[in-house]
Amino acid sequence: MSSHDQDPLQDHPEDHARSTPSGNGASSGSPRRISLPIVDEALAATEAASGAVREQRKYWRSIAEKEGSPKLAAAAQREFPPGASELPEVSRRSFMKLFGGGAAAAGLAACHPSDEQAIPFVRRPEEVTPGNALHFATAYGVEGYGLGLVVESHEGRPTKIEGNPDHHDSLGATGRYEQALLQGLYDNDRAKQLKHKDEPLSWHTFLSQMATLSGRHAADGGAKLRFLTEPTASPLQLELRKRILEKFPKAKFTSYSSIAGDGAADGLRLAYGKYVEARHELTRASVIVSLDADFLGEGPESVRAMRQFAGGRLPGAPMNRLYVVEPALTVTGMSADHRLRLRAGDVAGFALALAAELGRRPGFAQLAGIASGGHGVTAGDPKWISAVASDLIKHRGQSLLIAGRRQSAAVHAVVAALNAALDNVGTTVTYATPLLADPLSGPKALAPLAEEIAAGQVDTLVITAYNPAYTAPADLKFDKLLARVPNAIYWAAYEDETAAVSSYVVPAAHALESWGDARATDGTISLVQPLIAPLWGGHTDIEILGAFLGEGDLSAYEVLRRSWAAKQASVPGATGEFDQVWEKWVGDGVIVGTETSPEAALTLDAAAIQQGLGALLAAGPKGAGVEIAFVPDYKVVDGRFANSAWLQELPDPVHKITWDNAALISPAMAKSLGVEVERDNDKFSVLVIEYKDRRVHAPALIAPGHADDSITLALGYGRTGAESVASGVGFNAGVLRGSDAPWFDRGAQVSLATGMHLFGLTQNHWSMENREPAIATSLADFQNPRSEARELLEERRAALPTIHEPHDYSKEQYKWGMAIDLGKCTGCSACIVACQSENNIPTVGRDQVVRGREMQWLRVDRYYSGELEDPEVIVQPLACVHCETAPCEYVCPVNATVHSDEGLNEMVYNRCVGTRYCSNNCPYKVRRFNFLDFTSETPAVRRLGMNPEVTVRSRGVMEKCTYCVQRIERKRIDTRVAGRLIEDGELKTACQQSCPAGAIEFGNLNDLKSRVTKAQADERRYDLLHELGTRPRTAYLARVRNLNPELAKG
Amino acid sequence: MSHGGGFEPRRYVIGQFAGPEAMLDATRKMRERGHKKLDTHTPYPVHGIEEALGLGRAKIPTIVLCGAITGACLAYALIYFMNVVDFPINVANRPIHSAPANIPIMFELSVLLGGTSSFFGLMALMRLPEPYHPVFEAESFWRASIDGFFLSIEVPKGQSPEAVAAELKSLSEVSVEIVEESER
Amino acid sequence: MASTATSASTTRDPLEPIPLIQGVQTDESLNTSLLDHVWRSPGKGWWTLFGLALAGLGLLVIGVTVTLWKGIGMWGNNIPVGWAFGIINFVWWIGIGHAGTLISAILLLLQQKWRTSINRFAEAMTLFAVICALLFPLIHTGRPWFAAYWLMPYPSVQGIWPQFKSPLVWDVFAVSTYFTISLLFWFLGLIPDLASLRDSSKKPLQKTIYGMLALGWRGSGRHWAEYKWAYLLLAGLSTPLVLSVHTIVSFDFAVSILPGWHTTVFPPYFVAGAVFSGFAMVVTWMVPARQFLGLKHVVTMKHLENMNKVILATGLMVSYGYAMEHFIAWYSGSQYEFDEFFQVRMRGPMAPVYWLMMFCNVVVPNIFWFKKARTNLLIMWVAALLVNVGMWCERFNIIATSLHRDFLPSKWELYAPTWVDWSIYIGTIGLFSTLFLLFLKFVPAVAVTEVKELRHELAHQAHGHAEEAHG
Amino acid sequence: MLWARTPYARAMETPVEQPLEFDHRHHTRDEGIDCRYCHNTVDKAPFASIPPTQLCLNCHSQVWNKSPLLEPVRKSFIDNKPLVWNRVYKVPEFVYFNHSIHVGKGVGCVTCHGRVDQMAAVEKQTPLTMGWCLECHRNPEKNLRPVSEVTNMTWHAEGDAEESGRVLAEKNDVHTRTSCTTCHR
C-alpha cells in the first residue's frame, strides 16, 4: 500500500535535509550503490545532523544512490577535489582555535563555533537539540556596507536568511541578494582549489611564497605592490590597510566596484569642498524627487528606504509624494506618483532647469546663479518642472532630492545645492565623513591602476575585488593587463574570468563561512561570524591581507578578535570582561553606539558649483545619436550573483525577464527601428548596437515608459567563467562600456540583426483588460466616499449571496489570514526569493519558464495602464489566497487539497496524483506543477541548505503557497507545549519576514487586535476576484496615489 | 474409457426441417403428444418459438431490475459512508453530505450492475458455457447455426428412441437422427 | 455471388424505397458471403493498412513510454493550460465511441431495420474508441502509478477515500461502466455468429478457437427466448448510459468556474456533438470498408444516407449549442465570459482553430440538405472527415483555448503541443485502426444472424403482400 | 489490501540487529533508568534522539569500563567515530511527527513503542500507518495518562480508562487534529 512505499530517505525522520522528492514515485527502481567515501567524509564534516550518524551515512549513501549513474558519480567526485578529504582535519584544527567564539543574546539561541559540528554525534553540543533550529546574527553587504542578518541553522547547516531587526539598515528585512546567499554558499561551482598557474598549492606553501614576495616588496617599500579591493567600510579591513601601508609605504590600494558611481563623491566635494557622503531620512520627507536614483530598488540604503517610504503611503496619515525622473522604469519609478521619462543624459538638464525654475521664485536667487552656470543646458517639460518646484517650495524643509549613482558630479552638486536651498539638509538629508575606505571606487578609479600595469609598474597585484577582468570597462582591456602581472593573486569566489588570467587563485570563503566586521550606512558596526566551516577550505580576504603582514597563519577569527579586544575601550558602554562584551556583540549582530554622527558645520559653496558646472558638463557625455545607458542588474548585480539559479529565475521586478538581459527600448523607438514582436509578446528582434569600435548583439525588449532614443542595458550577463549556471546566459553589455563614460553616452548606432530572441518572461501581458485586479486610486478620489474608486472597493468587499451557510471558523483558536498593501509594495521581489528558500522550491531553467512552468509559489504581477509611452504602473504580489470556498478543492478526486480546521487551503503532496484539475479551476492560477523531476538531481551539497521542515515535492505533484504552514505548526506545537497561545507578530511567513516595505501582514483573524485583522478592516481593503465568491483569506489594500493637483491628468 | 461408473448416456432424437414453419408445427404437435424435453435449434430466433415450446415468461428482466436497484443503493451507501461517516473532510466548505453530487455515480453503478447481471444472469440461465452437448453428435447439426432448423427430443429412460423417431417422422417431412451422449 | 445488380422483388420491402438487402439471398448465401472475408486470407489492401496502423501503434508506445519515463513535462501543458491534448483526445474518442452504441442500441429499441447491417461494425468502433479514450485519463496524470487506484474506493491503510464531489471520480465510474457494458453488449450479439463461424470453419484450429468463443451455443429455442430479452435490456441500458457518459464528461468542464467551461448547455451539447462525430466516424470507416469487404449488398446507399441525415441533424444541434454559448456569454453580462468568446476565441492567438471548428461543424454538415451530397460517396466521405476534424477542434477550443487566457491577464500563457503530444494522438488512431483491422479480419463485420432474421422477416412480408396482390 | 495489513508487510514484531548488544531490559528494569535519561530531547524536540556516545560513558567510564561488550562504545569515543545503530521505527519522509507535543500532552512511550523494558532487542510494535495515527487523533482519550507517567511502562488508569482519559484530555488541554497539515507539510 502506498503509505509505506519505501523511499531512500524515508527511514530517518532525523535526517534533516529531506532532499529526495516526497511521495513514493521517486523511489521506484533499484538504485545502484557506489561508495563515495569522500562524499561521506567531507559532508560529514559540514553536516552536524543529530541522531545516529548511521542515518547521516545512510543519507549520504542515498545521495550516492541518487547519483548512482556514472555521470553523476563523476560529478560528485568533481564536487570534492583532492584535498577535500582532509577537510575534517582542517576544520577540527581551526575549531580548537575558534573555541568559545561568542554566544548570542537578544532572544537568539546561543551561538557556538561552527566547527564543532564536524564531530556531532560522539559529543553533542549543549545547545543543539535535534530538529530545533538555532539562529545566529551576522552581516553581509554588496556595496561596502553591511546589512545585518539573522541566519537560521539546522544542526549547523544554514537553511534560511532573515534580516536583523536591531540593524539600522535591515530593520528585520532583507533584499533579494541576501536571501540568495544560501545558494552561493552551497554552490558546487565555487572555487575549491588553491592554485598557482594551475598547480595545486597548499595554504602553507602559499603563505611561504607570499612571505618571500612581501620580503621582496619590502625592499623597495612596496613600489610595485598593488591591492585591488572591493569598496569597504569594514574597520578590520581599514586597519589591515593601514598596517600594510605602514609596512609598504609605496604600495597602493584601489577600491573598485563596477557598479559604484563616483558622481556623488565628486559632486558633494564640489559643493562642500571635501568628500562627504549623503544619508537620507525618508521618514521626514513629504516630497521626494528622484533624479535617476533607484533608491528603493538598489543600494545599501534601499531596504531601510523602502520601509521608510512605505511608512508615508497611508492615506490616513499625511502622505509623501514621489517624483521620479529616469530613462527606464525602475522599482522606484514604479512606485512614483509622477514620473518623467528622460534620457539619462538629460537628467542634468532637468536638474538645472529645476534649479532655474526655483531660482525664479522668491528666496532662491542663489539657485538662479548656479543654474546659470549650466550655460542653458536644460531638459524636461516646463509645466512638470514648475509643478514640482511649487510642490518643493510648499514643503520646504520636508522635501528631498536624490541623484542617482549614474549621474555626474554636476547633477550631484546641483542636487546638493537644491537640498540646501530647500532647507532639507539636517532633516531629510545629512552629510557625513565617508565610511568607505576610498571615496572613489567606480570604473574611473580603475584607470590609473590599469596605466601602471600597462607601464609594467606592478609586480604583485592582490585582487579581492569581484572579477575585474569581466567587470572592468572594455577600453581598459583589463583581462589582457592582468595576464601581464607576474603575481596576480585573486581571491576567487568562482573560477571566473579573472581567475582564468590570474597567476594565483585563492578560493574565497563564503560570507557565511567567514569572520569579519562591517558597517551599516550610519556607521553602526556589526561583527560577521561564520555559520559553517568552509565547505571547501576557502580563506577570507582578511587572511590574504594578513599574509602580507606575516600573519597569514592567524585565522581571521583571531585577527578580528585581537583588533576588537584592542578597540573595546573606543566603544561607548562596552565595559567589563572582553569575553562577555564580545559574546554580546556577536550575539546581537550589532555593536550599539558605533554609529558616526553627520558633519555639523558644512557650508555649501554655491560659487564653486557655479564655476565647476561648466567644466563638468563639458566633460560629460554630449552629442547626438542613440543613448546607451547601463544599469546594475536587479538579479545578478554586476555578475556576482550570476551563478544563483534563484536569482537567474527570479522575474525582473519591472520587466519580468528570467535567465536573460535585454536591450530595453521605448515602443516608439521599437517602431522606428522596425523591431518585430512574435508569439505571445515574448519574442523580439535582435539588435546590433555599435558604440565606438565596439559592438554587441542584444535582443530588444519593448519597455513601456522608456525614454526615446535611449537603450538601457543591464550588466552582469554573458559570463564566460567556469560557472555552470551563469555561463551563456544573456549578453555581456560590458563590452560597450568605456571608462570615460561608464554609465551612459550617446552616439551609438543601432540596427536590426537577423533573427529573433525568445525571452523567458513570466508575464507577457501589460494590460489589466479592464478587470482591475490591482486597484489604484488617487488620494482625491479615495477621500471622496462617492467616487467610483470607493464604490469599486465597497463592491469588492461586500458580502455575496450564497446558497448554503459558510463554514464558521470563529470558534477555532486561530483563523489565519493575510493582507497585502499595494500602497506599500514596490515590487522589489525579495519575497519571491525568500519564499523559494523557505519552501525548497526548485528552479526549472529557462526552457521551462518559456513553456510557462516556473515554480515560484509567489509571483508579483505588474500591470501598465494609461498610454504605453508613459504608463502608470502597479504591482501586485500574488500567491495562493486560501479561498474559503476554494474552487480547487471540490474538483480534486483524491482529497489531496482540502481545508484545515483553521481554514487553510491545504495541499497534500503525498496524496496528489497530479490531475492538474485544481490548477485549471483556480481563478488566480497560483498553483504550480512538477511537470518534470525538478529535484532529484539537486547536488548533494546543495541539499544541505534545504529546509528540513518542508517536504521536497516529487515529479507529477501539484504545489502552492501554504502560508508557510510548517512555521505555523512548529509555532503551534512550541506554544502548546508551553501552554499558551501564539501571540500576534511572533509568527511570520517567509514573504512577510523578508518584505522591506512591510507590505504583508499575516496572522489570526479571530484575534480582533491583530495587525492583519486591522489591515483587513481598512477602507482600502478589497478581495481579488471577489465576484467569484471564493472568499479569499488574503485581502488586498488598494494603492492610493498622492497626485499633485497641478499634474493630475484629466 | 471403460463403460463402468454406471454411466447412463442421454439419448436424443433430432429432426431437421426444411424451414422454421415446419419445425414450429412439429414442435407444437410433439408437445401436445406429451413429450417433455423438447428443444429447437435455429440460426436465428424464430417467431413463436416460446409458444411452441410452451415456455413461461422470461426471467431476465427481473434479474436485471434487481441488479439495477442494488447498484443505485450501493452507490449512495458507499459515498455516504466514505465521505460522511468514515472520514468527513471540509472540502471547499461544501456540505459534507450533498445528494446531488451522488446522482451520477448512483446512475452509473445501477447501469453497471444491471448490465452485468443481464449478461451473467443469461449465462446462468442458459447454463453456458457448455462446450459439449449430445446434440452436437448429430451429423448435420452444424447447419443449426447456419441455415438448419432442428428439433431435439431427449428420450427419457425406458422409452425407445426409435419409437420417438418414428413418431416424429409420421408428423412431417423431416430427416431424423438418433444420437447418444458419449462418455468423457 | 456477393452483390448482384438485379434486385429481385421477392425481398423488396414496400415501405423501403431502396432494398436493405440486395439480390436473391438465402441464409446460406448470406452466411458464406458475410463470413467470406474471415476465411479469405487478407489482401494487399488489408496488409498495407495494417502496416500503417502498426506504425501508428509504435508511435503510441514511444509516446507513452517517454511520458511515463520523464513526466508530463514532455507534453506541451503548462500553467494555466493544465489540460490539453490528453483530455482533448479523451473527449474526442469517447464522443466517437458513442455513435456505435446509439446506432445499435437506440435503433434496436426503435426497431429500425436498417440497423442490422451496421450495428456490429458500430459496436466494435465504440469498443475500440473507448479503449483509446481510457488510455488518456490514466497517462495524463502526474503520478499514474497512484492515480490508477487512488481514485477507486477501496479501504486503504491511510484511511482516506476518493472525493466524490469531483467530476473526475464520476468519470472513472462512467467510463469504466461504459466500457464494460459496451463489451458485454458486443459480445452477446456476437455469440450466435461465433457459433456459425465455428460451424462453417474448415480448419480444426479455427474450429476450436471459435468453438471456445461460441461458448457452446446451439441456437436452442429456450436460449433464444431469454437471449432476446437480455439483448434488448442491454440495449435499453446502453441508451441512457451513452447519454449519461457524455453528460458526465461534460461535467468535468461545466462544474468548474472557468469562463468557457462554466456552462449549463454542455450536457446536451456534448451528447449531440458525440453522436455527430460518432456517425461521422462510422461513415469515414464504412465507405471504404463496404468497398473492400464486399458488403455493398447489405450496407446499402440507404444506410449511408440515413447516417448522413443523422449527421445533419446532430450538426444542427451542435450549431445551436454554439449559438447558445455565445448568446449566454453576452447575455450573462459576465466580462470574463464575454471576453472568452468574443476576444480570446475569435481573435486570440488560437483563433484559427476556432474558425476551423466553425467551418467544419456549422457549415459543412449543411451540405447534407442535398440528396446528391447524401448519396455521393466521395462528398460524404470528405464531409465526414471534416466533421471529425471539426469536433477535435471543438474540444481544443473548449479545453486549451479557454484555459490559456482566463481571469487574470498576468498568468496568460501560450500553449503549443510537443512531438510527444502528437505521437500519442496519432498513436491512438493507430491503436484504433489496428484493433479495427483485426476485428474486420477475424469477426463478421456484419451481424450475420440478424441479417438472416431480417431477410426472413422481409421475405415473409413480401410473401404476404404478393398474396394480397393475387387475391 | 489484506497484505498491507499483515504485521510482516509492516515490518512489525521482528527484533532488529544492533551493532552492540544493548539491552533495554537491563537498563530500564534492572537499573531503573528513565527513558529520558538517554532520549533526552523527547520532550522538547521533534526527535527523541539516539544518545551520543559521551552519554553512555557517563556511566560506563565507571561501571563495566573493562567489559568487552562495551568495546565499540569506547572505540567510538576514542576515535570519534559514532556508533551506527539500526533504525526500528520509520515514518515516511513526508510525515512530520513531533515527540514533544505527544509526550507533553500525556501520550506514554509504551503506547507506541510497546514494552521496551521487556525487549532484549527492540522491535516495532505498532503499524505506524496513517489509519493507525488517525484512530488516536480522532479519539485520544484511551491513550492518555498523567504527563508525569509518560515513561511509566506499567501505568494503568484506575477505574474507567475512557473516563479518566476524558478528564486528562481536559486537564492537559489535549486538542488533537486530523487536518492534513498536522503531519504533512
XYZ file of C-alpha atoms in Angstrom, chain A residues 701-961:
261
model
C 12.586 44.220 -25.309
C 9.896 46.853 -25.618
C 9.728 48.651 -22.287
C 6.734 50.932 -21.804
C 7.698 54.200 -20.183
C 11.239 54.117 -21.530
C 12.801 57.333 -22.824
C 13.059 57.510 -26.605
C 16.361 57.198 -28.457
C 17.845 55.522 -25.426
C 18.742 51.920 -24.753
C 19.047 50.526 -21.234
C 21.433 47.613 -20.840
C 21.777 45.519 -17.686
C 25.281 44.444 -16.651
C 26.370 41.085 -15.310
C 25.410 38.703 -18.106
C 27.178 36.952 -20.947
C 29.576 35.346 -18.491
C 32.344 33.078 -19.751
C 33.776 31.814 -16.469
C 33.573 28.259 -15.188
C 30.174 28.822 -13.599
C 27.676 26.293 -14.841
C 24.578 28.380 -14.108
C 25.903 31.773 -15.119
C 27.751 30.941 -18.308
C 25.918 31.521 -21.540
C 23.047 33.483 -20.006
C 22.259 36.771 -21.724
C 24.821 39.001 -23.419
C 27.684 40.997 -21.950
C 26.663 44.639 -22.119
C 30.011 45.477 -20.538
C 31.808 45.201 -23.860
C 30.262 48.554 -24.811
C 31.284 50.192 -21.578
C 34.028 52.795 -21.628
C 35.961 54.120 -18.662
C 35.445 57.688 -19.847
C 31.645 57.381 -19.765
C 30.954 54.221 -17.760
C 27.229 54.798 -17.217
C 25.753 56.405 -20.308
C 26.752 58.051 -23.511
C 25.227 59.000 -26.831
C 26.342 58.194 -30.313
C 25.529 54.514 -30.510
C 24.467 53.020 -33.850
C 21.566 50.614 -33.618
C 20.343 48.315 -36.355
C 18.304 45.165 -36.644
C 20.210 41.896 -36.692
C 18.712 38.866 -38.340
C 16.786 36.504 -36.146
C 14.523 36.774 -33.156
C 15.047 36.068 -29.487
C 12.549 34.242 -27.289
C 12.502 35.591 -23.730
C 11.533 33.613 -20.652
C 9.029 36.209 -19.487
C 6.740 35.285 -16.626
C 4.230 37.921 -17.643
C 3.688 38.855 -21.265
C 0.548 40.879 -20.803
C 0.692 44.502 -19.856
C -2.933 45.496 -19.598
C -5.465 44.615 -16.921
C -8.083 44.157 -19.674
C -10.445 46.441 -17.691
C -10.642 43.879 -14.915
C -8.759 45.940 -12.336
C -7.288 43.056 -10.362
C -4.930 45.591 -8.834
C -6.721 48.755 -7.774
C -5.006 52.112 -7.679
C -6.760 55.381 -6.999
C -5.850 58.975 -6.429
C -5.957 60.413 -2.933
C -8.690 62.814 -4.028
C -10.898 60.003 -5.287
C -10.180 57.942 -2.236
C -11.208 60.700 0.101
C -14.482 61.187 -1.779
C -16.828 58.480 -0.477
C -18.961 58.713 -3.604
C -16.138 58.252 -6.084
C -16.091 55.304 -8.487
C -12.954 54.005 -6.841
C -14.610 53.864 -3.451
C -17.673 52.186 -4.926
C -15.463 49.603 -6.587
C -13.720 48.900 -3.288
C -17.047 48.637 -1.465
C -18.355 46.282 -4.124
C -15.258 44.108 -3.912
C -15.562 43.514 -0.186
C -19.336 43.360 0.117
C -20.919 40.117 1.317
C -22.051 37.890 -1.535
C -25.241 35.833 -1.565
C -24.643 32.126 -1.068
C -26.956 29.112 -1.180
C -25.504 27.442 1.870
C -24.190 28.858 5.099
C -20.420 29.415 5.013
C -18.418 27.339 7.481
C -17.991 29.103 10.820
C -14.351 29.465 11.884
C -14.933 31.874 14.744
C -14.846 29.026 17.279
C -11.330 27.978 16.263
C -8.322 29.199 18.212
C -6.794 30.529 15.029
C -8.165 31.705 11.720
C -5.196 32.517 9.537
C -5.364 35.365 7.090
C -3.168 37.752 5.172
C -3.349 41.328 3.983
C -1.141 42.772 1.263
C -0.838 46.542 0.962
C -0.375 47.536 -2.679
C 0.309 51.060 -1.465
C 3.466 49.868 0.249
C 4.636 47.161 -2.143
C 7.337 48.372 -4.515
C 7.652 45.086 -6.402
C 11.248 44.570 -5.293
C 10.659 40.773 -5.298
C 12.678 39.903 -2.184
C 9.611 37.952 -1.032
C 9.837 35.625 -4.011
C 13.386 34.571 -3.214
C 12.543 34.277 0.480
C 9.632 32.002 -0.356
C 11.788 29.931 -2.681
C 14.376 29.478 0.037
C 11.910 28.717 2.828
C 9.853 26.211 0.871
C 12.519 24.299 -1.069
C 11.045 25.486 -4.339
C 13.047 24.155 -7.290
C 14.291 26.240 -10.172
C 13.337 24.875 -13.565
C 15.587 26.602 -16.049
C 14.958 28.870 -18.988
C 13.216 26.439 -21.324
C 10.672 25.509 -18.717
C 9.967 29.155 -17.919
C 9.426 29.780 -21.619
C 6.907 26.955 -21.575
C 5.156 28.627 -18.645
C 6.246 26.223 -15.951
C 8.059 28.474 -13.481
C 7.640 27.177 -9.953
C 7.748 30.217 -7.679
C 4.728 29.997 -5.399
C 4.637 33.735 -5.088
C 4.583 35.988 -8.103
C 4.477 39.754 -8.366
C 2.143 40.834 -11.155
C 2.931 44.085 -12.928
C 0.290 45.949 -14.892
C 0.568 49.025 -17.097
C -2.319 51.399 -17.594
C -2.724 54.692 -19.447
C -0.736 55.274 -22.614
C 2.056 52.909 -23.479
C 4.698 55.571 -23.860
C 4.202 56.883 -20.358
C 2.150 54.352 -18.389
C 1.009 54.200 -14.810
C 2.381 51.065 -13.197
C 1.023 48.955 -10.383
C 2.446 45.783 -8.895
C 0.546 43.081 -7.055
C 2.138 40.186 -5.161
C 0.006 37.104 -5.593
C 0.289 33.660 -4.010
C -2.449 31.249 -3.033
C -5.123 33.382 -1.375
C -6.549 30.421 0.566
C -10.156 30.782 -0.555
C -12.655 29.557 1.993
C -14.792 28.118 -0.790
C -11.785 27.071 -2.817
C -12.614 26.080 -6.395
C -9.523 23.886 -6.486
C -10.735 21.638 -3.696
C -14.033 20.270 -4.862
C -12.602 19.126 -8.172
C -9.756 17.092 -6.677
C -10.676 13.424 -6.988
C -8.414 12.175 -4.209
C -8.826 14.695 -1.381
C -5.294 15.948 -1.967
C -6.261 19.570 -1.474
C -8.751 20.238 1.291
C -9.495 22.670 4.099
C -7.919 22.606 7.526
C -9.903 23.248 10.674
C -8.384 26.737 10.732
C -9.328 27.455 7.147
C -6.026 26.878 5.412
C -6.283 25.579 1.893
C -4.058 22.548 2.393
C -2.048 20.876 -0.344
C -1.078 17.307 0.487
C 1.802 16.446 -1.820
C 1.974 12.789 -0.937
C -1.691 12.279 -1.781
C -1.640 14.217 -5.045
C -1.854 12.187 -8.246
C -1.398 15.186 -10.489
C -4.607 15.565 -12.479
C -3.960 19.355 -12.573
C -7.717 19.866 -12.357
C -7.227 22.058 -9.289
C -4.973 24.397 -11.227
C -7.431 24.593 -14.107
C -10.159 25.579 -11.707
C -8.034 28.070 -9.775
C -9.067 31.543 -10.960
C -5.839 33.038 -9.598
C -3.620 30.447 -11.293
C -1.320 30.292 -8.282
C -0.813 26.535 -8.294
C 2.435 25.101 -9.582
C 3.003 21.656 -11.032
C 6.127 19.499 -11.093
C 5.941 18.786 -14.788
C 9.311 17.057 -14.694
C 11.595 15.777 -11.974
C 12.985 19.121 -10.842
C 14.502 17.946 -7.571
C 16.232 14.586 -7.578
C 19.369 15.782 -9.317
C 19.973 18.578 -6.844
C 23.652 18.227 -5.904
C 24.264 16.617 -2.535
C 25.859 19.732 -1.108
C 23.000 21.959 -2.229
C 20.581 19.814 -0.261
C 22.324 20.767 2.941
C 20.688 24.160 2.634
C 17.188 22.864 2.165
C 14.541 23.494 4.773
C 14.109 20.240 6.696
C 10.641 21.346 7.744
C 9.284 21.221 4.210
C 8.798 18.168 2.051
C 10.566 18.231 -1.280
C 7.967 17.568 -3.925
C 8.329 14.795 -6.438
C 7.553 14.735 -10.135
C 3.903 14.896 -11.090
C 2.775 16.650 -7.933
C 0.920 19.942 -7.563
C 2.238 22.508 -5.090
C 1.421 26.011 -3.947
C 1.712 28.561 -1.170
